[in-house]
Amino acid sequence: MTWLATPAGAVLVLFVLRDVFHTLWHPTRHGGLSKLVMVSLWWLSPRLGKRRRPAGLAGPLGMVTVVAMWALTVAVGWGLIYWPHMPEDFSYAAGLVPSEHAGPLDALYISLVTLATLGLGDIAPTSGWLRVLAPMEALVGFVLLSATVAWILGIYPALARRRALALRLSHVRRSRATGRALDSDGGAALLDGLASALSTITVDFLQYAESYYFHDGDENTSLPRQLPYAVGLADRADGAHHPDVRLSASVLRRALEDLAVVLDERFLRTGEGPERVFAAYADAHGQPQGPDGPPQDGDSGREDGDSGRS
């Protein structure tokens, strides 16, 4: 039955390459293996103790696990390809008895050495097609390393953009800007900036879906915590007198709706409107619902009082 090992190994290698392609280079798809690992760890994290998810382990641990599984599966796949052809199609260094080094573990050893591009040379292929196949495995190992670096360099800037938007919303919320202050050119520019940032975050969730599984413990940098405030901000600006503010509010609402659609279709599956989707998003990340809008004009008596004294 050793003849089955070679096609089985080829299937494993192709499966991993497909998964890497869909995870890193196809902008709107999860790879099957990476999605399974990330979702499983995210589901397990609150069941391992309430303090696990706030520590932010699910996302980083998921990435490490995915990369390790990619490398191990490729190594096993290539080892299965080598195994049926040992020892006849391999040369052995002096002191090694070929018949004693022709088992599955030896094939896995050759595969790991080749994948890591170590090139020890104590066991090397001599058959023509195997001599071509071994460098291809080394090339795949280099691609996996490069892909891992690219993944890290892509996903952490996406997380930084998400946290920066949440902090920006927190700044606006804590400034307690009144509806009168919002009804101005500055208010329109503020809403436009928030809509633009939300569009970027929506694309990040499409292109780096794994970023969803990273938890933000601080409420000021937690997007699930701050999104209800953005919804309230758009609602409040809808009634502004300034036409640019009303237009910007409409654009902000469309940006919020697009983000809700992506979150719901890819992660939450609620089938509800934006407010319910954002509530489910906050609940999934262990965040309470934030304030739902800016204060009313009457809530900021200091500003009116200051105007009266002047």
mmCIF file of C-alpha atoms in Angstrom:
data_model
loop_
_atom_site.group_PDB
_atom_site.id
_atom_site.type_symbol
_atom_site.label_atom_id
_atom_site.label_comp_id
_atom_site.label_asym_id
_atom_site.label_seq_id
_atom_site.Cartn_x
_atom_site.Cartn_y
_atom_site.Cartn_z
ATOM 1 C CA MET A 1 0.000 0.000 0.000
ATOM 2 C CA THR A 2 3.031 2.295 0.024
ATOM 3 C CA TRP A 3 2.158 3.329 -3.537
ATOM 4 C CA LEU A 4 -0.757 5.319 -2.069
ATOM 5 C CA ALA A 5 1.648 7.456 -0.076
ATOM 6 C CA THR A 6 2.843 9.492 -3.067
ATOM 7 C CA PRO A 7 -0.591 10.687 -4.299
ATOM 8 C CA ALA A 8 -1.689 11.245 -0.685
ATOM 9 C CA GLY A 9 1.380 13.408 -0.095
ATOM 10 C CA ALA A 10 0.733 15.380 -3.262
ATOM 11 C CA VAL A 11 -2.847 16.042 -2.136
ATOM 12 C CA LEU A 12 -1.632 17.344 1.249
ATOM 13 C CA VAL A 13 0.880 19.677 -0.376
ATOM 14 C CA LEU A 14 -1.693 21.042 -2.818
ATOM 15 C CA PHE A 15 -4.213 21.497 0.008
ATOM 16 C CA VAL A 16 -1.757 23.648 1.970
ATOM 17 C CA LEU A 17 -0.775 25.709 -1.062
ATOM 18 C CA ARG A 18 -4.439 26.350 -1.801
ATOM 19 C CA ASP A 19 -5.019 27.367 1.818
ATOM 20 C CA VAL A 20 -2.059 29.765 1.758
ATOM 21 C CA PHE A 21 -3.325 31.285 -1.496
ATOM 22 C CA HIS A 22 -6.853 31.889 -0.187
ATOM 23 C CA THR A 23 -5.643 33.174 3.168
ATOM 24 C CA LEU A 24 -2.962 35.588 1.988
ATOM 25 C CA TRP A 25 -3.390 36.400 -1.707
ATOM 26 C CA HIS A 26 -7.111 36.099 -2.378
ATOM 27 C CA PRO A 27 -8.475 39.318 -0.850
ATOM 28 C CA THR A 28 -12.024 38.157 -0.056
ATOM 29 C CA ARG A 29 -11.630 34.543 1.018
ATOM 30 C CA HIS A 30 -10.601 32.637 4.121
ATOM 31 C CA GLY A 31 -8.500 29.557 3.596
ATOM 32 C CA GLY A 32 -10.322 26.474 4.882
ATOM 33 C CA LEU A 33 -7.652 25.441 7.382
ATOM 34 C CA SER A 34 -6.897 28.943 8.626
ATOM 35 C CA LYS A 35 -10.589 29.723 9.094
ATOM 36 C CA LEU A 36 -11.161 26.489 11.003
ATOM 37 C CA VAL A 37 -8.227 27.180 13.337
ATOM 38 C CA MET A 38 -9.122 30.829 13.994
ATOM 39 C CA VAL A 39 -12.825 30.155 14.570
ATOM 40 C CA SER A 40 -12.081 27.187 16.849
ATOM 41 C CA LEU A 41 -9.669 29.130 19.031
ATOM 42 C CA TRP A 42 -12.044 32.094 19.173
ATOM 43 C CA TRP A 43 -14.882 29.794 20.239
ATOM 44 C CA LEU A 44 -12.718 28.080 22.856
ATOM 45 C CA SER A 45 -11.170 31.218 24.352
ATOM 46 C CA PRO A 46 -14.095 32.293 26.590
ATOM 47 C CA ARG A 47 -14.661 28.685 27.654
ATOM 48 C CA LEU A 48 -11.103 28.412 28.951
ATOM 49 C CA GLY A 49 -11.728 31.205 31.438
ATOM 50 C CA LYS A 50 -13.039 34.761 31.324
ATOM 51 C CA ARG A 51 -9.550 36.234 31.398
ATOM 52 C CA ARG A 52 -8.300 34.437 28.317
ATOM 53 C CA ARG A 53 -9.973 36.546 25.631
ATOM 54 C CA PRO A 54 -9.163 39.936 27.201
ATOM 55 C CA ALA A 55 -5.522 38.835 27.147
ATOM 56 C CA GLY A 56 -5.835 38.853 23.359
ATOM 57 C CA LEU A 57 -4.513 35.340 22.832
ATOM 58 C CA ALA A 58 -7.036 33.972 20.336
ATOM 59 C CA GLY A 59 -5.829 35.977 17.328
ATOM 60 C CA PRO A 60 -2.033 35.748 17.799
ATOM 61 C CA LEU A 61 -2.204 32.114 18.918
ATOM 62 C CA GLY A 62 -4.402 31.318 15.929
ATOM 63 C CA MET A 63 -1.857 32.796 13.512
ATOM 64 C CA VAL A 64 0.996 30.832 15.099
ATOM 65 C CA THR A 65 -1.068 27.641 14.955
ATOM 66 C CA VAL A 66 -2.005 28.162 11.306
ATOM 67 C CA VAL A 67 1.614 28.732 10.247
ATOM 68 C CA ALA A 68 2.776 25.680 12.237
ATOM 69 C CA MET A 69 0.079 23.517 10.631
ATOM 70 C CA TRP A 70 1.006 24.771 7.163
ATOM 71 C CA ALA A 71 4.655 23.857 7.691
ATOM 72 C CA LEU A 72 3.929 20.481 9.309
ATOM 73 C CA THR A 73 1.394 19.467 6.654
ATOM 74 C CA VAL A 74 3.776 20.366 3.828
ATOM 75 C CA ALA A 75 6.583 18.422 5.521
ATOM 76 C CA VAL A 76 4.362 15.361 6.000
ATOM 77 C CA GLY A 77 3.081 15.608 2.419
ATOM 78 C CA TRP A 78 6.556 15.705 0.895
ATOM 79 C CA GLY A 79 7.691 12.962 3.257
ATOM 80 C CA LEU A 80 4.900 10.746 1.948
ATOM 81 C CA ILE A 81 6.117 11.436 -1.586
ATOM 82 C CA TYR A 82 9.676 10.412 -0.692
ATOM 83 C CA TRP A 83 8.911 7.357 1.443
ATOM 84 C CA PRO A 84 7.921 4.784 -1.259
ATOM 85 C CA HIS A 85 11.172 5.517 -3.131
ATOM 86 C CA MET A 86 13.529 4.889 -0.217
ATOM 87 C CA PRO A 87 16.237 3.632 -0.171
ATOM 88 C CA GLU A 88 16.598 2.816 -3.888
ATOM 89 C CA ASP A 89 16.374 6.382 -5.198
ATOM 90 C CA PHE A 90 18.476 8.023 -2.470
ATOM 91 C CA SER A 91 22.176 8.163 -1.674
ATOM 92 C CA TYR A 92 23.385 7.827 1.910
ATOM 93 C CA ALA A 93 26.437 9.256 3.648
ATOM 94 C CA ALA A 94 29.156 6.881 4.816
ATOM 95 C CA GLY A 95 28.191 5.159 8.027
ATOM 96 C CA LEU A 96 24.459 5.062 7.257
ATOM 97 C CA VAL A 97 22.925 1.704 6.362
ATOM 98 C CA PRO A 98 20.274 2.397 3.679
ATOM 99 C CA SER A 99 17.957 -0.418 4.774
ATOM 100 C CA GLU A 100 17.925 0.990 8.307
ATOM 101 C CA HIS A 101 17.077 4.533 7.202
ATOM 102 C CA ALA A 102 14.192 4.015 4.805
ATOM 103 C CA GLY A 103 11.151 4.324 7.067
ATOM 104 C CA PRO A 104 8.471 7.036 7.389
ATOM 105 C CA LEU A 105 10.433 8.941 10.033
ATOM 106 C CA ASP A 106 13.473 9.061 7.779
ATOM 107 C CA ALA A 107 11.314 10.364 4.935
ATOM 108 C CA LEU A 108 9.908 13.020 7.269
ATOM 109 C CA TYR A 109 13.444 13.931 8.327
ATOM 110 C CA ILE A 110 14.495 14.455 4.705
ATOM 111 C CA SER A 111 11.392 16.541 4.103
ATOM 112 C CA LEU A 112 11.977 18.773 7.146
ATOM 113 C CA VAL A 113 15.640 19.303 6.267
ATOM 114 C CA THR A 114 14.710 20.226 2.698
ATOM 115 C CA LEU A 115 11.775 22.441 3.701
ATOM 116 C CA ALA A 116 14.005 24.356 6.111
ATOM 117 C CA THR A 117 16.647 24.678 3.350
ATOM 118 C CA LEU A 118 19.313 23.238 5.661
ATOM 119 C CA GLY A 119 20.815 20.967 2.998
ATOM 120 C CA LEU A 120 22.623 18.553 5.335
ATOM 121 C CA GLY A 121 23.236 16.090 2.510
ATOM 122 C CA ASP A 122 23.458 12.897 4.607
ATOM 123 C CA ILE A 123 20.488 11.512 2.662
ATOM 124 C CA ALA A 124 19.912 12.942 -0.800
ATOM 125 C CA PRO A 125 17.772 11.958 -3.810
ATOM 126 C CA THR A 126 19.531 10.441 -6.803
ATOM 127 C CA SER A 127 16.595 9.722 -9.126
ATOM 128 C CA GLY A 128 16.058 12.372 -11.791
ATOM 129 C CA TRP A 129 12.538 13.492 -10.892
ATOM 130 C CA LEU A 130 13.241 13.425 -7.150
ATOM 131 C CA ARG A 131 16.271 15.647 -7.670
ATOM 132 C CA VAL A 132 13.921 18.179 -9.255
ATOM 133 C CA LEU A 133 11.221 17.724 -6.600
ATOM 134 C CA ALA A 134 13.490 18.354 -3.593
ATOM 135 C CA PRO A 135 14.479 21.908 -4.637
ATOM 136 C CA MET A 136 10.803 22.602 -5.256
ATOM 137 C CA GLU A 137 10.097 21.739 -1.623
ATOM 138 C CA ALA A 138 12.850 24.131 -0.541
ATOM 139 C CA LEU A 139 11.202 26.791 -2.695
ATOM 140 C CA VAL A 140 7.843 26.113 -1.019
ATOM 141 C CA GLY A 141 9.547 26.457 2.381
ATOM 142 C CA PHE A 142 10.910 29.847 1.350
ATOM 143 C CA VAL A 143 7.439 30.867 0.111
ATOM 144 C CA LEU A 144 5.880 29.854 3.437
ATOM 145 C CA LEU A 145 8.415 31.951 5.329
ATOM 146 C CA SER A 146 7.849 34.952 3.069
ATOM 147 C CA ALA A 147 4.067 34.514 3.260
ATOM 148 C CA THR A 148 4.169 34.422 7.048
ATOM 149 C CA VAL A 149 6.147 37.662 7.177
ATOM 150 C CA ALA A 150 3.764 39.281 4.678
ATOM 151 C CA TRP A 151 0.767 38.119 6.732
ATOM 152 C CA ILE A 152 2.166 39.690 9.896
ATOM 153 C CA LEU A 153 3.119 42.902 8.101
ATOM 154 C CA GLY A 154 -0.418 43.132 6.701
ATOM 155 C CA ILE A 155 -2.592 42.194 9.645
ATOM 156 C CA TYR A 156 -0.988 44.331 12.360
ATOM 157 C CA PRO A 157 -1.298 47.606 10.428
ATOM 158 C CA ALA A 158 -4.960 46.671 9.866
ATOM 159 C CA LEU A 159 -5.359 46.243 13.624
ATOM 160 C CA ALA A 160 -3.662 49.593 14.184
ATOM 161 C CA ARG A 161 -6.110 51.291 11.795
ATOM 162 C CA ARG A 162 -9.066 49.703 13.585
ATOM 163 C CA ARG A 163 -7.829 50.805 16.997
ATOM 164 C CA ALA A 164 -7.025 54.302 15.727
ATOM 165 C CA LEU A 165 -10.605 54.697 14.480
ATOM 166 C CA ALA A 166 -11.976 53.505 17.807
ATOM 167 C CA LEU A 167 -9.731 55.972 19.641
ATOM 168 C CA ARG A 168 -10.853 58.777 17.321
ATOM 169 C CA LEU A 169 -14.492 57.993 18.103
ATOM 170 C CA SER A 170 -13.609 57.904 21.785
ATOM 171 C CA HIS A 171 -12.001 61.358 21.505
ATOM 172 C CA VAL A 172 -15.143 62.781 19.908
ATOM 173 C CA ARG A 173 -17.375 61.105 22.488
ATOM 174 C CA ARG A 174 -15.340 62.352 25.440
ATOM 175 C CA SER A 175 -15.190 65.882 24.026
ATOM 176 C CA ARG A 176 -18.991 65.996 24.457
ATOM 177 C CA ALA A 177 -19.439 68.073 21.316
ATOM 178 C CA THR A 178 -22.957 69.459 21.130
ATOM 179 C CA GLY A 179 -25.335 69.186 18.234
ATOM 180 C CA ARG A 180 -24.804 72.885 17.578
ATOM 181 C CA ALA A 181 -21.044 72.353 17.256
ATOM 182 C CA LEU A 182 -21.662 69.429 14.940
ATOM 183 C CA ASP A 183 -23.861 71.574 12.662
ATOM 184 C CA SER A 184 -20.905 73.335 11.019
ATOM 185 C CA ASP A 185 -18.178 72.969 8.415
ATOM 186 C CA GLY A 186 -15.992 71.357 11.054
ATOM 187 C CA GLY A 187 -18.736 68.856 11.869
ATOM 188 C CA ALA A 188 -19.037 67.908 8.191
ATOM 189 C CA ALA A 189 -15.262 67.390 7.960
ATOM 190 C CA LEU A 190 -15.358 65.262 11.103
ATOM 191 C CA LEU A 191 -18.115 63.028 9.716
ATOM 192 C CA ASP A 192 -16.296 62.698 6.380
ATOM 193 C CA GLY A 193 -13.138 61.590 8.155
ATOM 194 C CA LEU A 194 -15.018 58.975 10.168
ATOM 195 C CA ALA A 195 -16.763 57.657 7.032
ATOM 196 C CA SER A 196 -13.425 57.355 5.228
ATOM 197 C CA ALA A 197 -11.853 55.488 8.157
ATOM 198 C CA LEU A 198 -14.848 53.145 8.353
ATOM 199 C CA SER A 199 -14.484 52.333 4.650
ATOM 200 C CA THR A 200 -10.851 51.408 5.252
ATOM 201 C CA ILE A 201 -11.817 49.171 8.178
ATOM 202 C CA THR A 202 -14.454 47.455 6.040
ATOM 203 C CA VAL A 203 -11.816 46.622 3.412
ATOM 204 C CA ASP A 204 -9.490 45.396 6.169
ATOM 205 C CA PHE A 205 -12.113 42.930 7.366
ATOM 206 C CA LEU A 206 -12.483 41.671 3.800
ATOM 207 C CA GLN A 207 -8.771 41.375 3.117
ATOM 208 C CA TYR A 208 -7.565 40.378 6.603
ATOM 209 C CA ALA A 209 -10.503 38.444 7.986
ATOM 210 C CA GLU A 210 -8.299 37.009 10.753
ATOM 211 C CA SER A 211 -8.086 40.491 12.295
ATOM 212 C CA TYR A 212 -11.664 39.992 13.543
ATOM 213 C CA TYR A 213 -10.377 37.446 16.066
ATOM 214 C CA PHE A 214 -8.046 39.921 17.764
ATOM 215 C CA HIS A 215 -9.527 41.322 20.953
ATOM 216 C CA ASP A 216 -9.057 44.908 22.132
ATOM 217 C CA GLY A 217 -9.323 45.060 25.900
ATOM 218 C CA ASP A 218 -9.215 48.841 26.385
ATOM 219 C CA GLU A 219 -12.609 50.387 25.728
ATOM 220 C CA ASN A 220 -11.149 53.495 24.087
ATOM 221 C CA THR A 221 -9.397 51.418 21.405
ATOM 222 C CA SER A 222 -12.169 48.850 21.058
ATOM 223 C CA LEU A 223 -14.160 49.338 17.863
ATOM 224 C CA PRO A 224 -17.096 47.167 19.048
ATOM 225 C CA ARG A 225 -17.371 49.466 22.076
ATOM 226 C CA GLN A 226 -17.329 52.693 20.053
ATOM 227 C CA LEU A 227 -19.455 51.814 17.007
ATOM 228 C CA PRO A 228 -22.827 52.557 18.674
ATOM 229 C CA TYR A 229 -21.601 56.103 19.248
ATOM 230 C CA ALA A 230 -20.877 56.442 15.519
ATOM 231 C CA VAL A 231 -24.431 55.302 14.771
ATOM 232 C CA GLY A 232 -25.808 57.900 17.182
ATOM 233 C CA LEU A 233 -23.576 60.547 15.657
ATOM 234 C CA ALA A 234 -25.002 59.850 12.193
ATOM 235 C CA ASP A 235 -28.564 59.944 13.588
ATOM 236 C CA ARG A 236 -27.940 63.283 15.263
ATOM 237 C CA ALA A 237 -26.349 64.836 12.185
ATOM 238 C CA ASP A 238 -29.293 63.801 9.989
ATOM 239 C CA GLY A 239 -31.291 66.671 11.498
ATOM 240 C CA ALA A 240 -28.615 69.330 11.019
ATOM 241 C CA HIS A 241 -29.365 72.585 9.213
ATOM 242 C CA HIS A 242 -26.039 72.656 7.386
ATOM 243 C CA PRO A 243 -26.460 70.805 4.045
ATOM 244 C CA ASP A 244 -22.844 69.558 4.073
ATOM 245 C CA VAL A 245 -23.402 68.013 7.502
ATOM 246 C CA ARG A 246 -26.518 66.198 6.315
ATOM 247 C CA LEU A 247 -24.638 64.901 3.269
ATOM 248 C CA SER A 248 -21.714 63.757 5.404
ATOM 249 C CA ALA A 249 -24.118 62.080 7.815
ATOM 250 C CA SER A 250 -25.662 60.162 4.920
ATOM 251 C CA VAL A 251 -22.215 59.016 3.757
ATOM 252 C CA LEU A 252 -21.308 57.989 7.317
ATOM 253 C CA ARG A 253 -24.506 55.966 7.597
ATOM 254 C CA ARG A 254 -23.759 54.163 4.315
ATOM 255 C CA ALA A 255 -20.257 53.377 5.584
ATOM 256 C CA LEU A 256 -21.711 51.965 8.809
ATOM 257 C CA GLU A 257 -24.196 49.863 6.853
ATOM 258 C CA ASP A 258 -21.447 48.445 4.626
ATOM 259 C CA LEU A 259 -19.357 47.537 7.674
ATOM 260 C CA ALA A 260 -22.371 45.861 9.273
ATOM 261 C CA VAL A 261 -22.994 43.817 6.114
ATOM 262 C CA VAL A 262 -19.393 42.548 6.053
ATOM 263 C CA LEU A 263 -19.401 41.711 9.765
ATOM 264 C CA ASP A 264 -22.707 39.904 9.500
ATOM 265 C CA GLU A 265 -22.013 37.943 6.321
ATOM 266 C CA ARG A 266 -18.514 36.829 7.285
ATOM 267 C CA PHE A 267 -18.658 36.404 11.050
ATOM 268 C CA LEU A 268 -21.924 36.983 12.925
ATOM 269 C CA ARG A 269 -24.784 35.660 10.748
ATOM 270 C CA THR A 270 -27.537 37.566 12.526
ATOM 271 C CA GLY A 271 -29.480 38.684 9.444
ATOM 272 C CA GLU A 272 -30.367 41.914 11.274
ATOM 273 C CA GLY A 273 -29.794 45.625 10.711
ATOM 274 C CA PRO A 274 -26.654 47.570 11.615
ATOM 275 C CA GLU A 275 -27.621 48.314 15.221
ATOM 276 C CA ARG A 276 -28.259 44.637 15.997
ATOM 277 C CA VAL A 277 -25.137 43.554 14.128
ATOM 278 C CA PHE A 278 -22.979 46.000 16.092
ATOM 279 C CA ALA A 279 -24.598 44.798 19.313
ATOM 280 C CA ALA A 280 -23.736 41.198 18.388
ATOM 281 C CA TYR A 281 -20.199 42.312 17.475
ATOM 282 C CA ALA A 282 -19.761 43.959 20.871
ATOM 283 C CA ASP A 283 -21.174 40.927 22.659
ATOM 284 C CA ALA A 284 -18.855 38.548 20.780
ATOM 285 C CA HIS A 285 -15.876 40.637 21.881
ATOM 286 C CA GLY A 286 -17.057 40.906 25.468
ATOM 287 C CA GLN A 287 -17.717 44.628 25.253
ATOM 288 C CA PRO A 288 -20.710 46.475 26.761
ATOM 289 C CA GLN A 289 -22.691 48.735 24.488
ATOM 290 C CA GLY A 290 -21.286 52.244 24.346
ATOM 291 C CA PRO A 291 -23.178 55.541 24.392
ATOM 292 C CA ASP A 292 -25.430 55.925 21.404
ATOM 293 C CA GLY A 293 -24.827 59.484 20.372
ATOM 294 C CA PRO A 294 -23.478 62.922 21.157
ATOM 295 C CA PRO A 295 -25.098 64.971 23.895
ATOM 296 C CA GLN A 296 -28.073 67.131 23.060
ATOM 297 C CA ASP A 297 -27.605 70.885 23.077
ATOM 298 C CA GLY A 298 -29.393 71.075 26.379
ATOM 299 C CA ASP A 299 -26.949 68.625 27.945
ATOM 300 C CA SER A 300 -24.099 71.114 27.719
ATOM 301 C CA GLY A 301 -25.298 73.974 29.857
ATOM 302 C CA ARG A 302 -21.765 75.307 30.261
ATOM 303 C CA GLU A 303 -21.562 76.276 26.594
ATOM 304 C CA ASP A 304 -24.935 78.073 26.618
ATOM 305 C CA GLY A 305 -24.159 79.697 29.939
ATOM 306 C CA ASP A 306 -20.808 80.923 28.697
ATOM 307 C CA SER A 307 -22.567 82.427 25.678
ATOM 308 C CA GLY A 308 -25.065 84.174 27.934
ATOM 309 C CA ARG A 309 -22.303 85.747 30.050
ATOM 310 C CA SER A 310 -20.592 87.060 26.971
#
